[in-house]
Amino acid sequence: MILTKISLELRHPSVRQCLRNCQDMHRNLMSAFGGMARAENSLLYRLVPRKDSVDLYLSSEKCPHAEALGKNGFTVVAQRSLDPLKKIFVAGSRWRFDLVAMPGKKENSERKNSRRVFLRTPEERAAWLTRKGEQNGFRVLGVQEWGESNVWGSRGDSPLSFVSVHFSGVLEVTDSGRFWSGYCHGIGAERAYGMGMLLITRP
């Protein structure tokens, strides 16, 4: 796995369009991988606003083509391998985490195309994160919410909209294999649109 840090040129028309439309952001990032499917490449990304700029962190199995990104105002500024982390994400280790995710549930889980609805209360969202931890090899020791954001876009003639929540806290790895899988493949739904990427630092 490779982590790529990208600086966004906020005056570039393509960047401004991508920030308005999450589907355009998805399409732009995928163009840097020569048509490879997102899931096949385990691609996740996270937008991190700064005071006067926006950074984008991208994790993927393959390196993105910097030239393809650069022509649209996305400048690659750093890259590193994430693979050494696999050896230190051992059961019992504790880490600070930062996560933007879409905590939701399907209205009718028996239907294949049932609509996913946002969980409205902090208690529901905390329970959701606990369940995701159990599924992905970690236990949440403490968590705080930092607010909700609306994400907008359109896929063809179909509008896209959902609500994301910013979580941070401390977790403990309970199963190293499942945790590595969750770290690489993301947590929750809407991972094509900047959700689910765990940012991890030492406590």
Short mmCIF file of N, CA and C in Angstrom, two decimals, residues 48-127:
data_model
loop_
_atom_site.label_atom_id
_atom_site.label_comp_id
_atom_site.label_asym_id
_atom_site.label_seq_id
_atom_site.Cartn_x
_atom_site.Cartn_y
_atom_site.Cartn_z
N VAL A 48 -8.27 17.12 3.66
CA VAL A 48 -7.90 17.75 4.93
C VAL A 48 -7.75 19.25 4.70
N PRO A 49 -8.75 20.06 5.06
CA PRO A 49 -8.64 21.51 4.89
C PRO A 49 -7.60 22.10 5.84
N ARG A 50 -6.78 22.99 5.31
CA ARG A 50 -5.85 23.79 6.11
C ARG A 50 -6.34 25.23 6.14
N LYS A 51 -5.56 26.11 6.74
CA LYS A 51 -5.99 27.51 6.86
C LYS A 51 -6.20 28.15 5.50
N ASP A 52 -5.23 27.98 4.59
CA ASP A 52 -5.33 28.61 3.27
C ASP A 52 -5.19 27.60 2.13
N SER A 53 -5.38 26.32 2.42
CA SER A 53 -5.19 25.31 1.39
C SER A 53 -5.97 24.05 1.75
N VAL A 54 -5.96 23.10 0.84
CA VAL A 54 -6.58 21.80 1.08
C VAL A 54 -5.60 20.72 0.64
N ASP A 55 -5.32 19.79 1.53
CA ASP A 55 -4.51 18.63 1.18
C ASP A 55 -5.42 17.43 0.97
N LEU A 56 -4.95 16.50 0.15
CA LEU A 56 -5.67 15.26 -0.08
C LEU A 56 -4.71 14.11 0.17
N TYR A 57 -5.11 13.18 1.04
CA TYR A 57 -4.32 11.98 1.30
C TYR A 57 -4.99 10.81 0.57
N LEU A 58 -4.18 10.09 -0.19
CA LEU A 58 -4.68 9.02 -1.04
C LEU A 58 -3.91 7.74 -0.72
N SER A 59 -4.61 6.66 -0.38
CA SER A 59 -3.94 5.37 -0.20
C SER A 59 -4.41 4.43 -1.30
N SER A 60 -3.48 3.64 -1.81
CA SER A 60 -3.78 2.77 -2.95
C SER A 60 -2.70 1.70 -3.06
N GLU A 61 -3.04 0.63 -3.77
CA GLU A 61 -2.06 -0.43 -3.98
C GLU A 61 -1.04 -0.04 -5.04
N LYS A 62 -1.46 0.75 -6.03
CA LYS A 62 -0.58 1.21 -7.10
C LYS A 62 -0.32 2.70 -6.95
N CYS A 63 0.83 3.14 -7.49
CA CYS A 63 1.14 4.57 -7.48
C CYS A 63 0.27 5.30 -8.50
N PRO A 64 -0.30 6.43 -8.13
CA PRO A 64 -1.04 7.22 -9.13
C PRO A 64 -0.07 7.87 -10.10
N HIS A 65 -0.54 8.14 -11.32
CA HIS A 65 0.28 8.84 -12.31
C HIS A 65 0.26 10.33 -11.98
N ALA A 66 1.40 10.85 -11.54
CA ALA A 66 1.48 12.24 -11.10
C ALA A 66 1.13 13.21 -12.22
N GLU A 67 1.51 12.89 -13.46
CA GLU A 67 1.23 13.79 -14.57
C GLU A 67 -0.28 13.92 -14.81
N ALA A 68 -0.99 12.80 -14.71
CA ALA A 68 -2.44 12.83 -14.91
C ALA A 68 -3.11 13.69 -13.85
N LEU A 69 -2.62 13.62 -12.63
CA LEU A 69 -3.17 14.45 -11.57
C LEU A 69 -2.78 15.91 -11.74
N GLY A 70 -1.53 16.15 -12.09
CA GLY A 70 -1.00 17.51 -12.17
C GLY A 70 -1.71 18.37 -13.18
N LYS A 71 -2.13 17.79 -14.30
CA LYS A 71 -2.78 18.60 -15.33
C LYS A 71 -4.14 19.12 -14.88
N ASN A 72 -4.67 18.54 -13.81
CA ASN A 72 -5.96 18.99 -13.27
C ASN A 72 -5.83 19.74 -11.95
N GLY A 73 -4.62 20.17 -11.63
CA GLY A 73 -4.42 20.99 -10.43
C GLY A 73 -4.18 20.21 -9.15
N PHE A 74 -3.86 18.91 -9.29
CA PHE A 74 -3.56 18.05 -8.15
C PHE A 74 -2.05 17.76 -8.17
N THR A 75 -1.30 18.34 -7.24
CA THR A 75 0.15 18.20 -7.24
C THR A 75 0.60 17.20 -6.18
N VAL A 76 1.28 16.14 -6.62
CA VAL A 76 1.83 15.16 -5.68
C VAL A 76 3.04 15.77 -4.98
N VAL A 77 3.00 15.81 -3.65
CA VAL A 77 4.09 16.42 -2.89
C VAL A 77 4.89 15.41 -2.07
N ALA A 78 4.32 14.23 -1.82
CA ALA A 78 5.06 13.22 -1.04
C ALA A 78 4.40 11.86 -1.24
N GLN A 79 5.23 10.81 -1.13
CA GLN A 79 4.73 9.43 -1.18
C GLN A 79 5.57 8.56 -0.26
N ARG A 80 4.91 7.57 0.33
CA ARG A 80 5.64 6.59 1.12
C ARG A 80 4.86 5.29 1.18
N SER A 81 5.59 4.20 1.43
CA SER A 81 4.95 2.91 1.57
C SER A 81 4.32 2.78 2.95
N LEU A 82 3.12 2.19 2.97
CA LEU A 82 2.45 1.92 4.24
C LEU A 82 2.72 0.50 4.74
N ASP A 83 3.35 -0.32 3.94
CA ASP A 83 3.53 -1.72 4.28
C ASP A 83 4.26 -1.97 5.60
N PRO A 84 5.26 -1.15 5.99
CA PRO A 84 5.91 -1.39 7.29
C PRO A 84 4.94 -1.32 8.48
N LEU A 85 3.81 -0.62 8.32
CA LEU A 85 2.85 -0.52 9.42
C LEU A 85 2.22 -1.87 9.75
N LYS A 86 2.18 -2.75 8.76
CA LYS A 86 1.55 -4.06 8.98
C LYS A 86 2.22 -4.82 10.11
N LYS A 87 3.52 -4.62 10.27
CA LYS A 87 4.27 -5.33 11.31
C LYS A 87 4.05 -4.76 12.70
N ILE A 88 3.61 -3.51 12.78
CA ILE A 88 3.45 -2.90 14.10
C ILE A 88 1.98 -2.75 14.52
N PHE A 89 1.06 -3.02 13.60
CA PHE A 89 -0.36 -3.05 13.96
C PHE A 89 -0.68 -4.40 14.60
N VAL A 90 -0.11 -4.66 15.76
CA VAL A 90 -0.27 -5.96 16.41
C VAL A 90 -1.37 -5.89 17.46
N ALA A 91 -1.94 -7.04 17.77
CA ALA A 91 -2.99 -7.09 18.79
C ALA A 91 -2.48 -6.52 20.10
N GLY A 92 -3.27 -5.66 20.71
CA GLY A 92 -2.90 -5.01 21.96
C GLY A 92 -2.31 -3.63 21.78
N SER A 93 -1.85 -3.29 20.56
CA SER A 93 -1.29 -1.96 20.35
C SER A 93 -2.40 -0.92 20.30
N ARG A 94 -2.09 0.27 20.78
CA ARG A 94 -3.07 1.35 20.84
C ARG A 94 -2.64 2.52 19.97
N TRP A 95 -3.63 3.15 19.32
CA TRP A 95 -3.35 4.19 18.34
C TRP A 95 -4.41 5.27 18.42
N ARG A 96 -3.98 6.50 18.16
CA ARG A 96 -4.94 7.57 17.93
C ARG A 96 -5.45 7.46 16.50
N PHE A 97 -6.74 7.66 16.33
CA PHE A 97 -7.30 7.58 14.99
C PHE A 97 -8.10 8.82 14.67
N ASP A 98 -8.19 9.10 13.38
CA ASP A 98 -8.99 10.20 12.86
C ASP A 98 -9.74 9.65 11.65
N LEU A 99 -11.05 9.80 11.64
CA LEU A 99 -11.87 9.14 10.63
C LEU A 99 -13.03 10.03 10.23
N VAL A 100 -13.22 10.19 8.92
CA VAL A 100 -14.45 10.78 8.40
C VAL A 100 -15.23 9.65 7.74
N ALA A 101 -16.45 9.44 8.18
CA ALA A 101 -17.23 8.30 7.72
C ALA A 101 -18.70 8.68 7.60
N MET A 102 -19.45 7.81 6.93
CA MET A 102 -20.89 7.98 6.80
C MET A 102 -21.56 6.88 7.62
N PRO A 103 -21.87 7.15 8.90
CA PRO A 103 -22.54 6.14 9.73
C PRO A 103 -24.01 6.02 9.34
N GLY A 104 -24.39 4.86 8.85
CA GLY A 104 -25.76 4.69 8.40
C GLY A 104 -26.20 3.24 8.50
N LYS A 105 -27.43 3.03 8.13
CA LYS A 105 -27.98 1.68 8.09
C LYS A 105 -28.96 1.59 6.94
N LYS A 106 -29.16 0.39 6.42
CA LYS A 106 -30.11 0.20 5.34
C LYS A 106 -31.52 0.14 5.90
N GLU A 107 -32.44 0.82 5.20
CA GLU A 107 -33.83 0.84 5.66
C GLU A 107 -34.44 -0.55 5.65
N ASN A 108 -34.11 -1.32 4.64
CA ASN A 108 -34.61 -2.70 4.54
C ASN A 108 -33.45 -3.57 4.10
N SER A 109 -32.78 -4.21 5.07
CA SER A 109 -31.56 -4.96 4.79
C SER A 109 -31.80 -6.17 3.90
N GLU A 110 -33.06 -6.58 3.74
CA GLU A 110 -33.35 -7.76 2.93
C GLU A 110 -33.40 -7.42 1.44
N ARG A 111 -33.53 -6.16 1.12
CA ARG A 111 -33.57 -5.74 -0.29
C ARG A 111 -32.18 -5.37 -0.76
N LYS A 112 -31.81 -5.84 -1.96
CA LYS A 112 -30.47 -5.63 -2.48
C LYS A 112 -30.16 -4.15 -2.66
N ASN A 113 -31.11 -3.37 -3.15
CA ASN A 113 -30.88 -1.95 -3.44
C ASN A 113 -31.57 -1.03 -2.44
N SER A 114 -31.68 -1.48 -1.21
CA SER A 114 -32.34 -0.66 -0.20
C SER A 114 -31.51 0.59 0.11
N ARG A 115 -32.19 1.66 0.47
CA ARG A 115 -31.54 2.95 0.70
C ARG A 115 -30.86 2.97 2.06
N ARG A 116 -29.67 3.57 2.10
CA ARG A 116 -28.94 3.71 3.35
C ARG A 116 -29.30 5.04 3.99
N VAL A 117 -29.68 5.03 5.27
CA VAL A 117 -30.08 6.26 5.95
C VAL A 117 -29.06 6.62 7.03
N PHE A 118 -28.88 7.91 7.20
CA PHE A 118 -27.91 8.45 8.16
C PHE A 118 -28.41 8.24 9.59
N LEU A 119 -27.50 7.88 10.47
CA LEU A 119 -27.83 7.72 11.89
C LEU A 119 -27.79 9.09 12.56
N ARG A 120 -28.90 9.52 13.14
CA ARG A 120 -29.05 10.90 13.57
C ARG A 120 -28.49 11.20 14.95
N THR A 121 -28.43 10.22 15.84
CA THR A 121 -28.02 10.53 17.22
C THR A 121 -26.58 10.09 17.49
N PRO A 122 -25.89 10.80 18.38
CA PRO A 122 -24.53 10.39 18.75
C PRO A 122 -24.47 8.97 19.31
N GLU A 123 -25.50 8.57 20.02
CA GLU A 123 -25.52 7.22 20.61
C GLU A 123 -25.56 6.16 19.50
N GLU A 124 -26.39 6.38 18.48
CA GLU A 124 -26.45 5.45 17.35
C GLU A 124 -25.12 5.40 16.61
N ARG A 125 -24.50 6.55 16.44
CA ARG A 125 -23.24 6.60 15.70
C ARG A 125 -22.11 5.95 16.49
N ALA A 126 -22.12 6.11 17.82
CA ALA A 126 -21.12 5.45 18.66
C ALA A 126 -21.27 3.93 18.58
N ALA A 127 -22.52 3.46 18.60
CA ALA A 127 -22.77 2.02 18.48
C ALA A 127 -22.33 1.52 17.11
#
